[in-house]
Coordinates of C-alpha atoms and ligand atoms in Angstrom, one line a residue:
M1 CA 10.0 -19.5 9.5
Y2 CA 9.5 -18.8 6.2
Y3 CA 12.6 -18.4 4.1
S4 CA 11.7 -17.7 0.5
R5 CA 12.8 -20.5 -1.6
F6 CA 16.1 -19.1 -3.0
L7 CA 17.7 -17.5 0.1
V8 CA 18.2 -20.9 2.1
P9 CA 20.0 -20.3 4.2
V10 CA 19.8 -17.0 5.4
V11 CA 23.1 -16.8 7.2
A12 CA 24.8 -17.2 3.7
F13 CA 22.7 -14.8 2.1
F14 CA 23.5 -12.1 4.8
S15 CA 27.1 -12.8 4.3
T16 CA 27.0 -12.5 0.4
T17 CA 24.5 -9.1 0.9
L18 CA 27.4 -7.8 3.1
A19 CA 29.3 -6.8 -0.1
V20 CA 27.2 -4.6 -1.7
P21 CA 28.0 -1.1 -1.3
H22 CA 25.6 0.3 1.2
P23 CA 26.4 -3.0 3.6
A24 CA 24.9 -1.3 7.6
N25 CA 21.8 -1.2 6.5
L26 CA 21.3 -4.8 5.9
P27 CA 19.7 -6.9 8.7
R28 CA 21.6 -8.2 11.3
Q29 CA 22.2 -12.2 12.4
S30 CA 18.5 -14.1 12.1
R31 CA 17.3 -14.9 15.7
P32 CA 15.5 -17.9 16.6
D33 CA 11.8 -17.7 15.8
N34 CA 9.6 -17.8 19.4
H35 CA 6.4 -19.1 18.3
T36 CA 4.9 -17.6 22.3
L37 CA 6.3 -13.9 21.9
N38 CA 4.5 -14.0 17.7
R39 CA 1.4 -14.9 19.1
E40 CA 1.6 -12.5 21.7
R41 CA 2.2 -9.7 19.3
A42 CA -0.2 -11.2 17.0
D43 CA -3.3 -10.8 20.0
A44 CA -2.3 -7.3 20.2
V45 CA -2.5 -5.9 17.3
K46 CA -6.2 -7.9 17.0
A47 CA -6.8 -6.4 20.7
A48 CA -6.1 -2.4 18.4
F49 CA -8.4 -3.7 16.0
T50 CA -11.1 -4.5 18.4
Y51 CA -10.5 -1.4 20.2
A52 CA -11.0 0.9 17.0
W53 CA -13.6 -1.6 15.5
D54 CA -15.9 -1.1 18.5
G55 CA -14.8 3.0 18.8
Y56 CA -16.3 3.6 14.6
Y57 CA -19.3 0.7 15.1
K58 CA -20.6 3.1 18.5
Y59 CA -19.6 6.6 17.5
A60 CA -19.5 6.4 13.1
F61 CA -20.8 3.1 11.6
P62 CA -22.2 3.0 8.5
N63 CA -20.7 6.6 8.1
D64 CA -17.3 6.7 6.6
E65 CA -14.7 7.0 9.4
L66 CA -14.9 8.0 13.4
H67 CA -13.4 11.1 14.7
P68 CA -11.9 9.6 17.9
I69 CA -11.6 12.5 20.0
T70 CA -15.3 14.2 19.9
N71 CA -16.6 11.1 19.3
S72 CA -18.0 12.0 15.5
F73 CA -17.9 11.0 11.8
S74 CA -17.7 12.2 8.6
N75 CA -18.2 11.0 5.2
S76 CA -15.3 12.4 2.9
R77 CA -15.7 8.9 1.0
N78 CA -19.1 8.8 -0.2
G79 CA -21.4 8.3 2.8
W80 CA -21.4 4.1 1.6
G81 CA -19.5 3.3 4.9
A82 CA -15.8 3.2 3.7
S83 CA -14.3 2.4 7.4
A84 CA -16.5 -1.0 7.4
V85 CA -15.8 -2.1 3.8
D86 CA -12.1 -1.3 4.5
A87 CA -12.2 -3.3 7.9
F88 CA -13.7 -6.6 6.1
S89 CA -10.8 -8.3 5.1
T90 CA -8.8 -7.3 8.2
A91 CA -11.6 -8.9 10.7
L92 CA -11.7 -12.2 8.4
V93 CA -7.7 -12.9 8.4
M94 CA -7.8 -12.0 12.2
Q95 CA -10.2 -14.2 11.5
I96 CA -13.0 -11.8 14.3
Q97 CA -16.7 -13.5 13.8
P98 CA -18.6 -11.1 15.1
I99 CA -17.3 -8.3 13.4
V100 CA -17.3 -10.0 9.6
T101 CA -21.0 -11.0 10.1
E102 CA -21.3 -6.9 11.4
I103 CA -19.8 -6.3 8.1
L104 CA -21.1 -8.7 6.1
N105 CA -24.8 -8.0 6.7
Y106 CA -24.4 -4.4 6.2
I107 CA -22.5 -4.4 2.4
P108 CA -25.8 -5.8 0.8
T109 CA -27.6 -2.4 2.6
I110 CA -25.4 -0.2 0.9
D111 CA -26.9 2.3 -1.9
F112 CA -24.2 2.4 -4.1
D113 CA -26.3 4.2 -6.9
H114 CA -26.7 7.4 -4.7
T115 CA -23.9 9.4 -3.1
S116 CA -24.2 14.0 -2.5
S117 CA -21.0 14.1 -2.6
Q118 CA -17.7 13.5 -5.7
V119 CA -16.9 9.8 -6.4
S120 CA -12.8 9.5 -7.1
L121 CA -12.9 6.4 -9.0
F122 CA -9.3 5.2 -8.2
E123 CA -10.7 5.4 -4.3
T124 CA -13.7 4.4 -4.9
T125 CA -11.9 1.2 -6.8
I126 CA -9.3 0.0 -3.9
R127 CA -11.2 0.5 -0.9
Y128 CA -14.9 -0.5 -1.8
L129 CA -14.7 -2.7 -4.5
G130 CA -11.0 -4.3 -3.2
G131 CA -12.4 -4.7 0.1
M132 CA -15.9 -6.3 -1.2
L133 CA -13.7 -8.7 -3.6
S134 CA -11.5 -9.2 -1.0
G135 CA -14.4 -10.6 1.0
Y136 CA -16.0 -12.5 -1.3
D137 CA -12.6 -14.6 -2.3
F138 CA -12.6 -15.5 1.5
L139 CA -15.9 -16.4 2.3
T140 CA -16.0 -18.0 -0.8
G141 CA -12.4 -20.0 -0.2
P142 CA -10.5 -20.4 2.9
L143 CA -12.3 -18.5 5.2
A144 CA -16.1 -20.0 4.2
N145 CA -16.8 -21.4 7.7
L146 CA -17.1 -17.4 8.7
A147 CA -19.7 -16.9 6.4
S148 CA -22.4 -16.4 9.2
N149 CA -24.8 -15.4 6.5
A150 CA -24.9 -17.6 3.3
T151 CA -27.8 -15.2 1.8
A152 CA -25.3 -12.1 2.3
V153 CA -22.0 -14.0 0.4
P154 CA -23.3 -13.9 -3.1
L155 CA -24.9 -10.1 -2.8
I156 CA -21.3 -9.0 -1.8
L157 CA -19.9 -10.2 -5.4
K158 CA -23.4 -8.4 -6.8
Q159 CA -22.7 -4.3 -4.8
A160 CA -19.3 -5.3 -6.5
Q161 CA -20.7 -5.4 -10.1
R162 CA -23.2 -2.6 -9.4
L163 CA -20.8 -0.2 -7.8
A164 CA -18.9 -0.9 -10.8
D165 CA -21.3 -0.4 -13.2
N166 CA -22.3 2.8 -11.9
L167 CA -19.2 3.8 -12.3
A168 CA -17.9 3.0 -16.0
Y169 CA -19.2 6.0 -17.3
A170 CA -15.8 7.7 -16.7
F171 CA -14.2 5.6 -19.1
D172 CA -16.1 7.1 -21.8
T173 CA -13.6 9.6 -22.7
P174 CA -12.0 10.5 -26.4
T175 CA -8.8 7.7 -25.5
G176 CA -10.6 5.5 -22.8
I177 CA -8.1 6.8 -20.5
P178 CA -10.9 7.7 -17.7
S179 CA -11.9 10.6 -15.5
N180 CA -11.0 10.3 -11.9
N181 CA -13.9 12.5 -10.2
L182 CA -17.0 12.3 -11.1
N183 CA -20.6 13.0 -10.3
F184 CA -22.6 10.4 -9.8
P185 CA -24.9 9.4 -12.5
N186 CA -23.2 10.6 -15.4
G187 CA -21.1 14.1 -14.4
T188 CA -17.2 14.7 -14.0
D189 CA -15.4 17.4 -12.8
G190 CA -14.3 18.6 -16.7
S191 CA -10.8 17.5 -15.9
T192 CA -8.5 16.9 -18.8
T193 CA -6.1 15.0 -17.8
N194 CA -5.8 12.2 -15.3
G195 CA -2.4 11.1 -13.6
I196 CA -0.8 7.4 -13.6
A197 CA -1.6 6.8 -10.0
T198 CA -5.1 7.0 -10.6
I199 CA -5.1 5.5 -14.2
G200 CA -3.3 2.5 -13.4
T201 CA -4.0 1.3 -10.1
L202 CA -7.8 -0.1 -11.7
V203 CA -6.9 -3.0 -13.7
L204 CA -6.4 -5.5 -10.6
E205 CA -9.3 -4.8 -9.0
W206 CA -11.7 -4.4 -11.7
T207 CA -9.9 -7.5 -14.2
H208 CA -11.0 -9.2 -11.0
L209 CA -14.4 -8.3 -11.3
S210 CA -14.5 -9.7 -14.9
D211 CA -12.7 -13.3 -13.6
L212 CA -15.0 -13.2 -10.9
T213 CA -18.1 -12.3 -12.5
G214 CA -17.5 -14.1 -16.6
N215 CA -18.0 -10.6 -17.4
Q216 CA -15.1 -9.3 -19.5
K217 CA -16.1 -5.6 -20.1
Y218 CA -14.5 -5.1 -17.1
A219 CA -10.6 -6.0 -17.5
E220 CA -11.2 -4.3 -20.8
L221 CA -12.5 -1.0 -19.9
S222 CA -9.1 -0.8 -17.5
Q223 CA -6.4 -2.3 -19.6
K224 CA -7.6 0.4 -21.9
G225 CA -7.0 2.7 -19.9
E226 CA -3.9 1.1 -18.8
S227 CA -2.3 0.7 -22.2
Y228 CA -1.6 4.4 -22.7
L229 CA 0.9 3.9 -19.8
L230 CA 2.4 0.8 -21.2
S231 CA 3.5 2.5 -24.6
P232 CA 3.9 6.3 -23.2
K233 CA 4.4 9.1 -26.1
P234 CA 5.6 11.5 -26.7
A235 CA 9.3 9.4 -25.9
S236 CA 10.3 13.1 -24.1
S237 CA 8.1 11.5 -21.3
E238 CA 9.8 8.2 -20.3
P239 CA 13.3 10.0 -19.3
W240 CA 14.4 6.5 -18.2
P241 CA 12.8 3.2 -19.8
G242 CA 10.2 2.3 -17.4
L243 CA 10.2 5.5 -15.7
I244 CA 7.7 7.7 -16.8
G245 CA 5.1 11.4 -16.3
T246 CA 2.4 12.2 -13.9
N247 CA -0.3 13.7 -16.1
V248 CA -2.1 12.2 -19.3
D249 CA -4.7 14.0 -21.6
I250 CA -7.5 12.0 -21.3
N251 CA -8.5 13.5 -24.8
T252 CA -5.6 12.6 -26.8
G253 CA -3.5 9.9 -24.7
L254 CA -0.4 12.6 -24.7
F255 CA 1.4 12.5 -21.8
Q256 CA 1.7 16.2 -20.2
D257 CA 5.0 15.9 -18.4
A258 CA 8.2 13.7 -17.6
E259 CA 7.9 14.4 -13.5
G260 CA 7.7 11.3 -11.4
G261 CA 9.1 9.3 -9.0
W262 CA 7.8 6.3 -6.8
V263 CA 5.8 8.8 -5.0
G264 CA 1.9 10.1 -4.4
G265 CA 0.7 10.1 -7.7
D266 CA 2.5 8.1 -9.1
D267 CA 3.6 5.0 -6.7
S268 CA 0.7 2.6 -7.2
F269 CA 0.8 2.6 -10.7
Y270 CA 4.6 0.9 -10.3
E271 CA 3.0 -1.2 -7.3
Y272 CA 0.4 -2.9 -9.9
L273 CA 2.8 -3.7 -12.6
I274 CA 4.6 -6.4 -11.0
K275 CA 1.1 -7.1 -8.9
M276 CA -0.4 -7.7 -12.1
Y277 CA 2.2 -10.4 -13.0
V278 CA 1.7 -12.0 -9.7
Y279 CA -1.9 -12.3 -10.2
D280 CA -1.9 -14.4 -13.7
S281 CA 1.7 -14.8 -14.8
T282 CA 0.4 -16.4 -18.3
K283 CA -1.3 -12.9 -19.1
Y284 CA 0.4 -10.1 -17.8
A285 CA 4.1 -10.6 -18.9
S286 CA 4.1 -7.3 -20.5
Y287 CA 3.3 -5.9 -17.1
R288 CA 5.6 -7.2 -15.6
D289 CA 8.6 -6.1 -18.9
R290 CA 7.5 -2.6 -17.2
W291 CA 8.1 -2.8 -14.0
I292 CA 11.5 -4.7 -14.5
L293 CA 12.9 -1.5 -17.0
A294 CA 11.2 0.5 -14.4
A295 CA 13.1 -1.7 -11.6
D296 CA 16.3 -1.4 -13.1
S297 CA 16.7 2.4 -14.2
S298 CA 15.4 3.0 -10.5
I299 CA 18.5 1.4 -8.8
A300 CA 20.5 3.1 -12.0
H301 CA 19.4 6.4 -12.0
L302 CA 17.6 7.0 -8.6
A303 CA 19.1 5.3 -6.1
S304 CA 20.6 8.2 -3.9
H305 CA 22.9 8.1 -0.8
P306 CA 22.4 11.1 2.1
S307 CA 25.6 13.2 2.5
T308 CA 25.9 13.0 6.0
R309 CA 24.6 9.2 6.1
P310 CA 25.7 7.1 2.9
D311 CA 24.6 3.9 4.3
L312 CA 21.0 4.9 3.6
T313 CA 19.1 4.4 0.3
F314 CA 16.3 6.7 -0.7
L315 CA 14.6 6.6 -3.6
A316 CA 14.8 10.2 -5.8
M317 CA 12.1 11.8 -7.5
F318 CA 12.5 13.5 -11.2
N319 CA 12.0 16.1 -13.6
G320 CA 13.3 14.6 -17.3
Q321 CA 16.6 13.7 -16.2
E322 CA 16.8 16.2 -13.0
R323 CA 16.9 14.3 -9.7
L324 CA 15.2 15.7 -7.1
F325 CA 15.9 14.8 -3.5
V326 CA 12.7 14.3 -1.9
S327 CA 10.4 11.4 -0.6
E328 CA 7.6 10.4 1.3
H329 CA 5.5 7.6 3.8
L330 CA 3.4 6.8 1.0
A331 CA 7.0 6.1 -1.0
C332 CA 7.9 3.9 1.2
F333 CA 6.2 0.3 -0.5
D334 CA 8.8 0.8 -2.8
G335 CA 11.1 -1.8 -0.6
G336 CA 8.4 -4.2 -0.4
S337 CA 7.7 -3.9 -4.1
F338 CA 11.2 -4.6 -5.0
L339 CA 11.3 -7.5 -2.3
L340 CA 7.7 -9.4 -3.7
G341 CA 9.6 -9.0 -7.8
G342 CA 12.5 -10.3 -6.4
L343 CA 10.2 -13.6 -5.2
V344 CA 8.6 -13.9 -8.1
L345 CA 11.1 -12.8 -10.6
K346 CA 13.7 -15.0 -8.2
E347 CA 16.2 -12.0 -8.9
Q348 CA 18.4 -11.9 -6.0
K349 CA 19.5 -8.1 -6.8
Y350 CA 15.7 -6.7 -6.3
I351 CA 16.0 -8.2 -2.8
D352 CA 18.9 -6.6 -2.2
F353 CA 18.0 -3.3 -3.4
G354 CA 14.2 -3.8 -1.5
L355 CA 15.9 -4.4 1.7
A356 CA 18.2 -1.6 1.1
L357 CA 14.9 0.8 0.9
V358 CA 13.6 -0.9 3.7
N359 CA 16.2 0.1 6.0
G360 CA 16.6 3.4 4.9
C361 CA 12.0 3.6 5.6
H362 CA 12.8 2.0 9.1
D363 CA 15.4 5.1 9.9
T364 CA 12.5 7.4 9.4
Y365 CA 11.1 6.3 11.8
V366 CA 13.4 5.3 14.3
S367 CA 14.7 9.0 14.0
T368 CA 11.8 11.2 15.2
L369 CA 10.9 10.8 19.0
T370 CA 7.8 9.7 18.3
G371 CA 9.5 6.8 16.3
I372 CA 7.1 7.0 13.8
G373 CA 8.3 8.6 10.2
P374 CA 7.2 12.0 8.4
E375 CA 4.9 12.4 5.1
V376 CA 7.5 14.1 3.5
F377 CA 11.5 14.3 4.0
R378 CA 14.6 15.4 1.6
W379 CA 17.8 15.1 2.2
V380 CA 21.1 16.2 -0.3
E381 CA 24.0 14.2 -1.9
N382 CA 27.9 14.8 -1.5
G383 CA 28.5 17.2 -4.3
T384 CA 24.7 18.6 -4.2
S385 CA 25.4 22.3 -4.6
P386 CA 24.1 24.8 -1.9
T387 CA 22.3 26.9 -4.0
D388 CA 20.8 24.2 -5.8
A389 CA 17.1 25.4 -5.5
D390 CA 15.8 22.1 -6.4
N391 CA 17.5 20.2 -3.7
P392 CA 17.9 22.8 -0.7
P393 CA 19.9 22.0 2.3
P394 CA 18.4 21.2 5.5
S395 CA 17.7 24.3 7.5
A396 CA 19.5 25.5 10.1
D397 CA 17.1 24.2 12.9
Q398 CA 17.6 20.7 11.1
A399 CA 21.2 20.7 10.4
A400 CA 21.8 18.8 13.8
F401 CA 19.3 16.1 12.3
Y402 CA 20.2 15.5 9.4
K403 CA 23.6 15.1 10.3
T404 CA 22.7 12.2 12.3
A405 CA 19.6 10.7 10.8
G406 CA 21.0 11.5 7.0
F407 CA 17.0 13.2 6.0
Y408 CA 14.9 16.2 7.1
I409 CA 11.6 16.9 7.3
T410 CA 9.5 19.2 5.4
N411 CA 5.9 17.6 6.6
G412 CA 5.6 15.7 10.1
N413 CA 2.8 15.1 9.9
Y414 CA 1.4 11.1 10.6
I415 CA -1.9 10.4 8.5
L416 CA -2.1 6.7 9.8
R417 CA -0.4 5.7 7.1
P418 CA 1.2 1.9 6.2
E419 CA 3.2 1.8 3.6
V420 CA 6.8 1.4 6.5
I421 CA 5.1 -1.7 7.8
E422 CA 3.8 -2.8 4.6
S423 CA 7.3 -3.0 3.3
F424 CA 8.3 -4.9 6.7
Y425 CA 5.9 -7.3 5.9
Y426 CA 7.1 -8.2 2.5
A427 CA 10.7 -8.0 4.4
F428 CA 10.0 -10.8 6.9
R429 CA 8.1 -12.3 4.2
A430 CA 11.1 -12.7 2.0
T431 CA 14.0 -13.6 4.9
G432 CA 12.3 -15.1 7.5
D433 CA 14.4 -13.0 9.9
Q434 CA 13.1 -11.5 13.3
I435 CA 14.5 -8.5 12.5
Y436 CA 11.8 -7.2 10.8
R437 CA 9.0 -8.6 13.5
D438 CA 10.8 -6.7 15.8
W439 CA 10.9 -3.2 14.0
A440 CA 6.8 -3.6 12.7
W441 CA 6.4 -4.6 16.6
N442 CA 8.0 -1.3 17.6
A443 CA 6.3 1.1 14.9
F444 CA 2.7 -0.3 16.0
V445 CA 3.9 0.2 19.7
A446 CA 4.9 3.6 18.9
I447 CA 1.2 4.4 16.7
N448 CA -0.7 3.0 19.6
S449 CA 1.1 5.0 22.8
T450 CA 0.8 8.4 20.4
C451 CA -1.8 8.2 17.8
A452 CA -4.5 6.1 19.9
V453 CA -6.9 8.6 21.7
G454 CA -10.4 8.7 22.9
S455 CA -12.3 5.8 20.7
G456 CA -9.4 5.4 18.5
F457 CA -6.9 6.5 17.0
A458 CA -5.9 10.0 15.8
E459 CA -3.4 11.3 13.1
L460 CA -0.5 13.5 14.3
Q461 CA 0.9 16.9 13.5
N462 CA 4.9 16.6 13.8
V463 CA 6.0 12.7 14.7
N464 CA 9.4 14.8 15.9
A465 CA 7.6 16.7 18.4
P466 CA 6.3 15.0 21.9
N467 CA 3.8 13.4 22.1
G468 CA 3.4 13.9 18.2
G469 CA 3.0 17.5 18.2
G470 CA -1.1 17.3 18.5
Y471 CA -3.6 15.4 16.9
N472 CA -5.9 15.6 14.1
D473 CA -9.2 14.7 14.9
F474 CA -9.6 12.0 11.9
Q475 CA -9.0 8.0 11.5
D476 CA -8.8 6.9 8.1
S477 CA -10.4 3.9 6.5
F478 CA -7.0 2.6 6.1
L479 CA -6.2 2.4 9.4
F480 CA -8.4 -1.1 9.5
A481 CA -7.1 -2.2 5.9
E482 CA -3.5 -1.9 6.4
V483 CA -1.9 -0.8 9.3
L484 CA -3.6 -2.9 11.8
K485 CA -3.6 -5.7 8.8
Y486 CA 0.4 -5.8 7.9
S487 CA 1.1 -5.1 11.7
Y488 CA -0.8 -8.3 12.6
L489 CA -0.2 -10.2 9.6
I490 CA 3.8 -10.3 9.9
H491 CA 3.6 -12.1 13.5
A492 CA 0.2 -13.9 12.7
P493 CA 0.8 -18.2 12.0
D494 CA 1.7 -19.1 8.2
N495 CA -1.4 -19.2 5.4
V496 CA -2.7 -19.4 1.7
W497 CA -3.2 -15.7 1.6
Q498 CA 0.4 -14.9 3.2
V499 CA 2.9 -13.7 0.7
E500 CA 5.5 -16.3 -0.1
H501 CA 3.1 -18.8 1.6
S502 CA 5.3 -22.2 0.8
G503 CA 7.2 -20.4 -2.0
V504 CA 4.2 -19.3 -3.8
N505 CA 1.8 -16.4 -4.1
E506 CA -1.3 -18.3 -4.0
W507 CA -3.0 -14.4 -3.1
V508 CA -1.8 -10.5 -4.2
F509 CA -2.8 -7.2 -2.2
N510 CA -4.4 -4.6 -3.5
T511 CA -3.2 -1.3 -3.2
E512 CA -5.3 -0.8 0.1
A513 CA -4.2 -4.5 1.3
H514 CA -7.3 -6.1 0.7
P515 CA -5.6 -9.9 -0.5
F516 CA -7.2 -11.3 -3.6
K517 CA -6.7 -15.1 -5.2
V518 CA -4.8 -15.0 -8.4
N519 CA -5.9 -16.1 -11.3
G520 CA -3.4 -17.9 -12.8
P521 CA -1.3 -20.8 -11.6
P522 CA 0.5 -19.2 -8.4
I523 CA 3.8 -17.9 -8.6
Ligands
LIG601 C1 9.6 -16.4 24.2 O1 9.1 -14.8 24.5 C2 8.3 -15.2 25.4 C3 7.7 -13.4 25.7 O2 6.6 -13.4 25.0 C4 9.6 -14.7 26.5 O3 9.2 -15.0 28.0 C5 10.6 -16.3 26.5 O4 11.3 -15.8 27.2 C6 11.1 -16.1 25.0 N1 11.5 -17.3 24.8 C7 13.0 -17.3 23.9 C8 13.7 -18.4 24.2 O5 13.3 -16.3 23.6
LIG602 C1 -28.8 -12.6 6.0 O1 -28.2 -11.5 4.7 C2 -29.8 -10.9 3.9 C3 -29.4 -10.6 2.4 O2 -28.7 -9.7 3.0 C4 -30.0 -10.5 4.5 O3 -31.8 -10.0 4.5 C5 -30.9 -11.0 6.0 O4 -31.3 -10.0 6.8 C6 -29.2 -11.4 6.4 N1 -29.5 -12.2 8.3 C7 -29.5 -11.2 8.9 C8 -29.5 -12.3 10.3 O5 -28.8 -10.3 8.8
LIG603 C1 -27.3 12.6 -16.6 O1 -28.5 12.0 -15.8 C2 -29.2 12.7 -15.5 C3 -29.9 12.8 -14.5 O2 -30.4 11.5 -14.0 C4 -30.1 13.0 -16.6 O3 -31.6 13.5 -16.5 C5 -29.4 13.3 -18.0 O4 -30.4 12.5 -19.2 C6 -28.6 12.0 -18.3 N1 -27.6 12.1 -19.1 C7 -27.1 11.2 -19.9 C8 -26.2 12.6 -20.9 O5 -26.9 10.3 -19.8
LIG604 C1 30.5 12.4 1.6 O1 32.0 12.8 1.6 C2 32.4 12.7 3.3 C3 33.3 13.8 3.1 O2 34.2 13.3 2.2 C4 32.2 11.1 2.9 O3 32.7 10.9 4.6 C5 31.4 10.2 3.0 O4 31.0 9.3 3.0 C6 30.6 11.0 1.7 N1 29.1 10.3 1.2 C7 28.9 9.5 0.4 C8 27.7 9.5 0.4 O5 29.4 9.4 -0.8
LIG605 C1 -2.4 -0.4 22.8 O1 -2.7 1.3 23.6 C2 -3.7 0.9 24.8 C3 -4.4 2.5 25.1 O2 -4.7 2.6 24.5 C4 -2.8 -0.1 25.6 O3 -4.0 -0.8 26.8 C5 -2.6 -1.6 25.4 O4 -1.6 -2.1 26.2 C6 -1.7 -1.1 24.2 N1 -1.1 -2.4 23.7 C7 0.7 -2.3 23.2 C8 0.7 -3.8 22.8 O5 1.0 -1.5 24.1

């Protein structure tokens, strides 16, 4: 069992938290660990990974992603083999030598100098750069025994550096805030703004590249862009301390709005504030302080309880100080972020709040016909005016669903996203409570039984229709990087790369779930 260092004993922890205002959402009693059961579950997830890899390798490799129904492929991520690079760190933690070897031998052959399509600085950083740096950390560290080709290992870091060198002109703007949409070798799409997620989700990868290569250029470029997010201007773009707008002018550094939340477009900016502190607590205390401001403001101003289910907690979005009762599958990483913050800052209030958020996102899974949560959902609070155009009540056909579920669905797609299972993983690592393993297992079984089709996993059109309402023939690379990694790690034996291993974090996961070895003393 992996109790957090300051939550022992777990029973006492639960009895304390039962005093908080939303008790029904907190986990039930801890149950004894069953090693046989956990091994069987970990093996079943590994089997699903191997099945999806085999389909991709047969019909799509070295293209970006598999179309599992038609056994064809596409290149939505520049044709550099996104699924292979994204699968790398998962194959490593699962210790599947043949797949590790295939990817290890492939990476040195990628031509990162050329592509026929627009390059996203953000997506390329989190998937390709993240995947390669993580693989390099493992193969030069605790999984060196899987380095079947010693010549290829240093070439992984070389490829990461080559890719970053090709991307670096993105930062060549009047402020140093990068352009996101690039046309290689030196053009952009001409946008004059960029968003806080795409600006603020580079620092971990680019700083780690500097620490591995000894060339500080990459860290400096990414941290210059980030500096405008840490001190946002004008003041009106920060409606509550730490909570900031979304779009920033890359020529002036000024925010263009005061609209945001923990949702897509903003999400991993907040995620990386605390993760930079985990990565090196001796250097990034200022990031930690911004996370604390955002976390405290979120508890004070964004925490919201649906009118029909006061036991549930979701985070609202905001526009200025107006709150919008809408959230997303993407935003369900929030529970995990509060839990990680609570662990490393030793603050029980963040653990408690994180578990409440995890419980709310669990509800979005168990309330639907498929047992999988929707892409976008809404709710209203007691006292929300029925004529509030920004916070409309559910339509008549969703009224009954809203009454029992506490949310209603405005986009029912499921595109193989990981965030709910990701937060279950943090909840388990923080509390040691088997209930979170059961929740993750149930989610995995639902995904495996509803999305598996043809040679892999496909997206669903409606999580609240029988069989998911039909498929979209697309298997995004993050199925490999994230869904199957978190589904596996929650049941897997303890190891140094696991969150809160022996009471500290020796590794930190990038937003694509690629684990990096931390640079500072583990906290
Ligand atoms: C552990 O799980 C296995 C199923 O994998 C089950 O057969 C066994 O009874 C469980 N043991 C306990 C003590 O619950
Ligand atoms: C090992 O890696 C080197 C460098 O990328 C490559 O030239 C060689 O072909 C690889 N070996 C195998 C067996 O693939
Ligand atoms: C951009 O790249 C093109 C094609 O390689 C080249 O002709 C052009 O001179 C470059 N422009 C700049 C400003 O570097
Ligand atoms: C909303 O009001 C109803 C009726 O007064 C009450 O039962 C419910 O607990 C309230 N919900 C919240 C979130 O306060
Ligand atoms: C996952 O689905 C496959 C069929 O696609 C099935 O063979 C396997 O048993 C399923 N795994 C679990 C754990 O349900």
